[in-house]
Amino acid sequence: MRRISPVLQQDGVEPDLIALLKTILAACREIAFRVSQGELAGVLGSTLGENIQGETQKKLDVIANELLKEVILETGVVKAISSEEEDTIVAGNPKGKYLVTFDPLDGSSNTDINSLIGTIFSILPADPAKEADDASLFLQPGTAQVAAGYVLYGPSTMLALTTGHGTRLYTLDNTYGGFLLTEDQAAIPKYTTEFAINMSNQRFWQEPMQHYIADLLLGKTGTRGKNFNMRWIAAMVGDVHRVLCRGGIFAYPTDTKDPQKPDKLRLMYEANPMSFLVEQAGGVSSTGYQRIMEIIPIDIHQRVAVILGSKHEVETCIGYHKA
Ligand code: AFP
């Protein structure tokens, strides 16, 4: 089985980018270890703080954020980072050619129940003409990403990575301490009978999503003519991993539950990197009205509706938004 560096070299990825990715993965290996120690390492439970999103921070959120921040800024090739757990961007080397955005621990409410969580990251080019503390550096569409990935802390620790040459899956081999290639080309099946959505929000959705899900629930007896099954992990990283492995549709649509927060998922830390991975695996990712990776951000902490996964199913869902 192959290691990461030769695979990335074969794809023609720049040496500085390879080194940056390996640094991020070194931090993720450390996070994986802390996660695996659970209660023994005293890392479970919440801190007294809230992040910029107004969400309670878990101890592991803070630990993962600090670990990633420190090692990424030390590389010298990063001009600035933007994290879901930081109020503002953090400046790095003014001459750095890359920007890194990350959600240090997606699904952190799963930590206390020993369920799936992960780290999601995205790498963008840095504009040399801008200062390192200028947040507008990050206001680039997802199509500008040079790499994106996640590390899933599950029964085995897995990495999904794209640099625009398809999406590859790697598994952490604890015997040698590195990630080994275990799936050379993730390929999301075009058709599916599996959906993932938080059904408890049903009454708060807009009409297109109400209609679409109602038709899925009717199964064989409705217009879709086939039965659908549902899965929900409550960590996007886990739900997207399932989609990459065997297909499906994952959606976190706009809702009116909290009028201050019509969308839940963060464009830069969750939606864009996952969209890049999904598209590179042959899937589709949309808000229902627009390709996610074409959104020009106006704020680093911006949120967005997300519908992604198997091509035919996502396109069917988009069709309901046109009606
Ligand atoms: P946390 O990282 O704050 O736990 O949020 C995870 C997440 O943003 C996303 O990964 C899930 O799909 C979604 O929240 C689940 O949220 P609900 O359980 O509120 O629907």
XYZ file of N, CA and C in Angstrom, residues 124-311:
564
model
N -6.314 27.201 0.281
C -6.547 28.164 -0.794
C -5.232 28.876 -1.114
N -5.100 29.429 -2.316
C -3.900 30.229 -2.595
C -4.013 31.585 -1.900
N -2.876 32.153 -1.492
C -2.895 33.469 -0.838
C -2.492 34.544 -1.841
N -3.231 35.633 -1.861
C -2.913 36.757 -2.747
C -1.676 37.473 -2.186
N -0.554 37.505 -2.963
C 0.668 38.122 -2.431
C 0.508 39.626 -2.188
N -0.479 40.256 -2.836
C -0.633 41.709 -2.715
C -1.344 42.117 -1.420
N -1.926 41.161 -0.716
C -2.690 41.523 0.504
C -1.887 41.258 1.766
N -2.230 42.003 2.822
C -1.572 41.800 4.123
C -2.050 40.483 4.742
N -1.210 39.922 5.613
C -1.542 38.617 6.220
C -2.706 38.708 7.209
N -3.026 39.921 7.673
C -4.150 40.033 8.620
C -5.425 40.544 7.940
N -5.442 40.481 6.621
C -6.593 40.965 5.857
C -7.568 39.788 5.614
N -8.716 39.839 6.264
C -9.664 38.721 6.171
C -10.174 38.517 4.742
N -10.087 39.568 3.909
C -10.594 39.427 2.538
C -9.752 38.429 1.728
N -8.568 38.082 2.232
C -7.758 37.025 1.599
C -8.593 35.770 1.361
N -9.484 35.496 2.345
C -10.230 34.235 2.349
C -11.506 34.267 1.514
N -11.872 35.447 1.037
C -13.167 35.542 0.356
C -13.050 35.070 -1.102
N -12.719 33.812 -1.245
C -12.545 33.183 -2.566
C -13.562 32.051 -2.689
N -14.031 31.805 -3.907
C -14.983 30.693 -4.065
C -14.303 29.348 -3.865
N -15.088 28.318 -3.603
C -14.558 26.970 -3.392
C -13.790 26.440 -4.595
N -14.092 26.967 -5.782
C -13.383 26.514 -6.990
C -11.895 26.875 -6.924
N -11.535 27.813 -6.033
C -10.121 28.219 -5.925
C -9.316 27.268 -5.041
N -9.989 26.346 -4.340
C -9.266 25.452 -3.421
C -8.200 24.647 -4.177
N -7.008 24.538 -3.559
C -5.964 23.703 -4.168
C -5.932 22.319 -3.521
N -6.535 22.204 -2.352
C -6.638 20.896 -1.689
C -7.737 20.975 -0.644
N -8.340 19.843 -0.360
C -9.353 19.775 0.703
C -9.414 18.346 1.197
N -9.803 18.215 2.449
C -9.902 16.858 2.978
C -10.515 16.822 4.360
N -10.685 15.615 4.835
C -11.081 15.440 6.233
C -10.381 14.218 6.790
N -10.219 14.223 8.107
C -9.754 13.025 8.811
C -10.885 12.610 9.729
N -11.335 11.377 9.542
C -12.468 10.852 10.301
C -11.936 9.983 11.443
N -12.307 10.360 12.672
C -11.849 9.586 13.824
C -12.927 8.559 14.160
N -12.842 7.415 13.497
C -13.840 6.353 13.663
C -13.184 5.093 14.176
N -13.833 3.941 13.974
C -13.203 2.682 14.370
C -11.781 2.577 13.808
N -11.593 3.074 12.558
C -10.227 3.329 12.104
C -10.179 4.810 11.729
N -8.990 5.376 11.776
C -8.849 6.790 11.403
C -8.610 6.847 9.904
N -9.474 7.590 9.206
C -9.375 7.630 7.752
C -9.238 9.054 7.248
N -8.544 9.181 6.128
C -8.365 10.480 5.476
C -9.021 10.425 4.101
N -9.820 11.447 3.779
C -10.284 11.642 2.398
C -9.585 12.899 1.917
N -8.940 12.824 0.756
C -8.127 13.955 0.297
C -8.291 14.162 -1.195
N -8.402 15.437 -1.576
C -8.344 15.762 -3.005
C -7.430 16.952 -3.224
N -6.683 16.874 -4.324
C -5.928 18.038 -4.787
C -6.385 18.357 -6.217
N -7.591 17.870 -6.523
C -8.142 18.116 -7.859
C -7.842 16.993 -8.835
N -7.319 15.869 -8.325
C -7.040 14.702 -9.178
C -7.853 13.522 -8.692
N -9.125 13.742 -8.430
C -9.973 12.690 -7.859
C -9.905 12.751 -6.343
N -10.719 11.921 -5.703
C -10.728 11.862 -4.236
C -10.199 10.500 -3.816
N -9.177 10.540 -2.970
C -8.572 9.287 -2.515
C -8.836 9.093 -1.032
N -8.919 7.836 -0.621
C -9.121 7.519 0.795
C -7.888 6.794 1.326
N -7.467 7.200 2.504
C -6.308 6.605 3.161
C -6.735 6.142 4.559
N -6.032 5.153 5.072
C -6.315 4.660 6.429
C -5.051 4.799 7.265
N -5.207 5.298 8.484
C -4.042 5.469 9.372
C -3.565 4.103 9.845
N -2.301 3.826 9.537
C -1.688 2.578 9.999
C -0.904 2.909 11.266
N -1.458 2.537 12.400
C -0.807 2.892 13.663
C 0.492 2.128 13.879
N 0.696 1.055 13.098
C 1.940 0.313 13.312
C 3.134 1.085 12.743
N 2.908 1.865 11.687
C 4.053 2.668 11.216
C 3.813 4.173 11.434
N 2.582 4.534 11.758
C 2.310 5.914 12.143
C 1.926 6.830 10.998
N 1.624 6.297 9.832
C 1.254 7.152 8.700
C -0.007 6.671 8.017
N -0.507 7.488 7.078
C -1.710 7.123 6.320
C -1.307 6.337 5.070
N -2.005 5.254 4.802
C -1.737 4.445 3.612
C -2.950 4.473 2.685
N -2.686 4.520 1.388
C -3.763 4.594 0.396
C -4.586 3.307 0.412
N -5.896 3.453 0.650
C -6.745 2.252 0.658
C -7.849 2.324 -0.397
N -8.066 3.494 -0.996
C -9.033 3.609 -2.115
C -8.494 4.684 -3.059
N -8.054 4.238 -4.225
C -7.376 5.151 -5.148
C -8.325 6.166 -5.786
N -9.571 5.787 -5.970
C -10.534 6.719 -6.564
C -11.925 6.473 -5.987
N -12.297 7.308 -5.023
C -13.659 7.204 -4.501
C -14.616 7.560 -5.634
N -15.668 6.772 -5.786
C -16.629 7.008 -6.871
C -18.037 6.906 -6.289
N -18.702 8.037 -6.181
C -20.046 8.042 -5.601
C -21.031 7.517 -6.648
N -21.753 6.434 -6.336
C -22.724 5.923 -7.323
C -23.724 7.025 -7.710
N -24.099 6.996 -8.978
C -24.990 8.048 -9.504
C -26.382 7.963 -8.867
N -26.821 6.756 -8.608
C -28.176 6.546 -8.072
C -28.096 6.060 -6.627
N -29.107 6.362 -5.831
C -29.104 5.939 -4.436
C -30.522 5.756 -3.924
N -30.640 5.045 -2.804
C -31.930 4.981 -2.109
C -31.706 5.323 -0.628
N -30.699 6.132 -0.363
C -30.394 6.473 1.033
C -30.288 7.990 1.193
N -30.936 8.530 2.206
C -30.838 9.970 2.443
C -30.471 10.254 3.888
N -29.844 11.432 4.094
C -29.426 11.843 5.440
C -29.862 13.287 5.644
N -30.731 13.478 6.622
C -31.225 14.830 6.928
C -31.730 14.798 8.361
N -31.655 15.930 9.054
C -32.199 15.972 10.412
C -33.719 16.167 10.316
N -34.462 15.042 10.379
C -35.916 15.068 10.157
C -36.654 15.891 11.223
N -36.023 16.112 12.369
C -36.721 16.857 13.423
C -36.937 18.320 13.017
N -36.232 18.757 11.971
C -36.422 20.140 11.500
C -37.465 20.242 10.392
N -38.118 19.142 10.077
C -38.996 19.090 8.899
C -39.948 20.277 8.787
N -40.628 20.609 9.889
C -41.652 21.662 9.782
C -41.053 23.055 9.565
N -39.733 23.175 9.727
C -39.089 24.481 9.539
C -38.501 24.672 8.135
N -38.530 23.608 7.318
C -37.918 23.724 5.986
C -38.785 24.553 5.038
N -38.123 25.002 3.967
C -38.860 25.692 2.907
C -39.572 24.637 2.043
N -40.526 25.124 1.255
C -41.396 24.211 0.496
C -40.695 23.183 -0.389
N -39.670 23.613 -1.169
C -39.052 22.606 -2.059
C -38.537 21.394 -1.280
N -37.895 21.633 -0.142
C -37.353 20.497 0.612
C -38.466 19.693 1.263
N -39.522 20.374 1.707
C -40.685 19.647 2.260
C -41.218 18.657 1.226
N -41.389 19.145 0.009
C -41.960 18.296 -1.047
C -41.028 17.145 -1.406
N -39.752 17.483 -1.541
C -38.777 16.461 -1.937
C -38.754 15.323 -0.910
N -38.622 15.675 0.371
C -38.529 14.624 1.398
C -39.863 13.874 1.518
N -40.965 14.589 1.384
C -42.272 13.912 1.447
C -42.349 12.826 0.372
N -41.816 13.119 -0.822
C -41.839 12.123 -1.895
C -40.913 10.941 -1.594
N -39.779 11.222 -0.948
C -38.891 10.106 -0.569
C -39.596 9.199 0.435
N -40.320 9.818 1.376
C -40.975 9.037 2.427
C -42.128 8.200 1.868
N -42.740 8.671 0.797
C -43.826 7.886 0.187
C -43.297 6.622 -0.470
N -42.005 6.649 -0.785
C -41.356 5.453 -1.335
C -42.074 4.904 -2.556
N -42.217 3.578 -2.568
C -42.819 2.876 -3.715
C -44.205 3.377 -4.050
N -44.920 3.873 -3.028
C -46.302 4.275 -3.256
C -46.404 5.690 -3.848
N -45.291 6.392 -3.944
C -45.340 7.771 -4.452
C -44.716 7.909 -5.822
N -44.452 9.162 -6.205
C -43.936 9.428 -7.549
C -42.551 8.845 -7.775
N -41.769 8.651 -6.691
C -40.409 8.120 -6.872
C -40.411 6.635 -7.199
N -41.440 5.936 -6.797
C -41.580 4.519 -7.163
C -40.555 3.583 -6.535
N -39.844 4.010 -5.519
C -38.905 3.110 -4.825
C -38.781 3.561 -3.374
N -38.469 2.610 -2.503
C -38.335 2.927 -1.078
C -36.951 3.492 -0.772
N -36.932 4.453 0.138
C -35.658 5.041 0.579
C -35.416 4.699 2.047
N -34.149 4.617 2.410
C -33.743 4.393 3.794
C -33.083 5.670 4.320
N -33.100 5.867 5.642
C -32.499 7.088 6.199
C -31.359 6.766 7.152
N -30.311 7.617 7.139
C -29.188 7.537 8.069
C -28.881 8.943 8.555
N -28.489 9.128 9.804
C -28.124 10.460 10.302
C -27.111 10.298 11.421
N -25.899 10.806 11.181
C -24.825 10.636 12.161
C -24.673 11.881 13.037
N -25.223 13.018 12.572
C -25.123 14.298 13.285
C -23.695 14.828 13.319
N -22.877 14.325 12.430
C -21.553 14.899 12.166
C -21.413 14.827 10.655
N -21.330 15.993 10.030
C -21.278 16.013 8.566
C -20.159 15.117 8.045
N -19.045 15.111 8.779
C -17.898 14.332 8.332
C -18.256 12.841 8.223
N -19.069 12.345 9.142
C -19.483 10.942 9.102
C -20.475 10.690 7.982
N -21.419 11.613 7.828
C -22.423 11.439 6.773
C -21.796 11.538 5.381
N -20.852 12.473 5.220
C -20.209 12.604 3.901
C -19.321 11.391 3.627
N -18.694 10.872 4.667
C -17.860 9.673 4.462
C -18.711 8.515 3.923
N -19.888 8.343 4.512
C -20.775 7.268 4.023
C -21.132 7.507 2.551
N -21.427 8.780 2.228
C -21.771 9.113 0.836
C -20.595 8.792 -0.103
N -19.377 9.116 0.335
C -18.208 8.819 -0.505
C -18.013 7.313 -0.668
N -18.362 6.563 0.365
C -18.144 5.098 0.332
C -19.216 4.359 -0.459
N -20.503 4.764 -0.270
C -21.532 3.955 -0.942
C -22.660 4.786 -1.556
N -22.458 6.103 -1.630
C -23.469 6.963 -2.238
C -24.516 7.400 -1.236
N -25.482 8.190 -1.716
C -26.523 8.726 -0.845
C -26.668 10.211 -1.088
N -27.667 10.792 -0.444
C -27.827 12.247 -0.491
C -27.805 12.741 0.947
N -27.008 13.801 1.172
C -26.933 14.442 2.491
C -27.451 15.859 2.314
N -28.321 16.298 3.212
C -28.839 17.666 3.099
C -28.944 18.331 4.462
N -28.502 19.581 4.508
C -28.806 20.437 5.655
C -29.408 21.719 5.071
N -30.729 21.700 4.861
C -31.361 22.814 4.141
C -31.596 24.030 5.039
N -31.945 25.120 4.392
C -32.348 26.332 5.104
C -33.590 26.019 5.935
N -33.666 26.577 7.156
C -34.883 26.395 7.955
C -35.178 27.652 8.764
N -36.357 27.687 9.333
C -36.786 28.877 10.081
C -36.765 28.631 11.594
N -36.091 27.569 12.020
C -36.068 27.214 13.436
C -35.502 28.371 14.268
N -34.358 28.897 13.813
C -33.761 30.068 14.454
C -33.609 31.129 13.364
N -34.505 32.132 13.354
C -34.487 33.118 12.255
C -33.138 33.833 12.116
N -32.352 33.863 13.207
C -31.025 34.498 13.136
C -30.028 33.606 12.394
N -30.395 32.322 12.253
C -29.436 31.350 11.699
C -30.167 30.417 10.731
N -30.574 30.956 9.552
C -31.363 30.129 8.624
C -30.589 28.932 8.065
N -29.257 29.030 8.029
C -28.455 27.903 7.554
C -27.512 27.458 8.667
N -27.215 26.181 8.691
C -26.405 25.642 9.801
C -24.923 25.486 9.454
N -24.642 24.984 8.253
C -23.266 24.583 7.956
C -22.428 25.738 7.415
N -21.177 25.737 7.780
C -20.280 26.825 7.432
C -19.702 26.593 6.032
N -19.749 27.650 5.219
C -19.275 27.546 3.833
C -17.799 27.158 3.772
N -16.971 27.888 4.527
C -15.522 27.690 4.367
C -14.976 26.489 5.111
N -15.577 26.177 6.244
C -15.003 25.109 7.082
C -15.616 23.747 6.781
N -16.841 23.738 6.223
C -17.525 22.465 5.988
C -17.955 22.309 4.531
N -18.777 23.258 4.051
C -19.423 23.066 2.744
C -18.432 23.037 1.578
N -17.501 23.987 1.532
C -16.577 24.012 0.386
C -15.650 22.804 0.335
N -14.951 22.484 1.442
C -14.081 21.292 1.335
C -14.855 20.022 1.011
N -16.038 19.850 1.619
C -16.816 18.633 1.333
C -17.305 18.632 -0.118
N -17.668 19.800 -0.627
C -18.127 19.880 -2.026
C -17.001 19.494 -2.980
N -15.787 19.953 -2.681
C -14.627 19.628 -3.531
C -14.417 18.102 -3.542
N -14.462 17.491 -2.358
C -14.274 16.036 -2.259
C -15.372 15.287 -3.015
N -16.608 15.760 -2.834
C -17.758 15.081 -3.452
C -17.709 15.225 -4.982
N -17.435 16.428 -5.450
C -17.380 16.615 -6.917
C -16.253 15.792 -7.519
N -15.123 15.733 -6.823
C -13.983 14.964 -7.346
C -14.255 13.455 -7.326
N -15.302 13.062 -6.595
C -15.692 11.645 -6.570
C -16.908 11.410 -7.473
N -17.234 12.384 -8.312
C -18.323 12.204 -9.277
C -19.693 12.611 -8.769
N -19.756 13.194 -7.566
C -21.033 13.634 -7.011
C -21.329 15.088 -7.341
N -22.421 15.583 -6.773
C -22.875 16.954 -7.017
C -23.104 17.625 -5.666
N -22.844 18.936 -5.602
C -23.044 19.678 -4.360
C -23.642 21.038 -4.660
N -24.766 21.333 -4.011
C -25.540 22.516 -4.381
C -26.265 23.064 -3.148
N -26.698 24.303 -3.242
C -27.588 24.851 -2.207
C -29.042 24.531 -2.546
N -29.265 23.980 -3.719
C -30.618 23.815 -4.255
C -30.820 24.801 -5.396
N -30.072 25.897 -5.304
C -30.218 26.954 -6.309
C -28.903 27.266 -7.024
N -27.787 26.852 -6.407
C -26.484 27.248 -6.928
C -25.429 26.213 -6.541
N -24.440 26.024 -7.420
C -23.308 25.150 -7.077
C -22.557 25.791 -5.901
N -22.363 25.027 -4.839
C -21.748 25.602 -3.636
C -20.381 26.189 -3.924
N -19.575 25.490 -4.707
C -18.195 25.950 -4.924
C -18.105 27.245 -5.741
N -19.236 27.718 -6.280
C -19.196 28.976 -7.035
C -19.652 30.169 -6.200
N -20.013 29.939 -4.952
C -20.454 31.053 -4.096
C -19.243 31.939 -3.771
N -19.418 33.250 -3.976
C -18.351 34.181 -3.580
C -18.659 34.589 -2.139
N -17.821 34.203 -1.196
C -18.131 34.483 0.213
C -18.073 35.974 0.529
N -18.888 36.366 1.491
C -18.814 37.756 1.956
C -18.314 37.817 3.403
N -18.238 36.655 4.048
C -17.791 36.624 5.436
C -17.124 35.271 5.698
N -16.082 35.285 6.525
C -15.371 34.010 6.749
C -16.227 32.991 7.504
N -17.183 33.456 8.297
C -17.996 32.512 9.069
C -19.383 32.276 8.457
N -19.520 32.647 7.199
C -20.792 32.517 6.490
C -21.325 31.074 6.506
N -22.665 30.972 6.561
C -23.319 29.651 6.547
C -24.094 29.483 5.245
N -24.374 28.226 4.921
C -24.989 27.965 3.624
C -25.827 26.679 3.692
N -26.869 26.621 2.864
C -27.638 25.370 2.738
C -26.806 24.379 1.925
N -26.883 23.114 2.287
C -26.057 22.100 1.610
C -26.912 20.903 1.188
N -26.779 20.540 -0.085
C -27.389 19.301 -0.596
C -26.307 18.642 -1.439
N -25.827 17.478 -1.026
C -24.722 16.873 -1.781
C -24.843 15.358 -1.839
N -24.149 14.800 -2.812
C -24.089 13.344 -2.902
C -24.295 12.814 -4.308
N -25.004 11.686 -4.402
C -25.203 10.978 -5.668
C -25.831 11.904 -6.719
N -25.205 11.910 -7.883
C -25.549 12.893 -8.925
C -27.051 12.926 -9.244
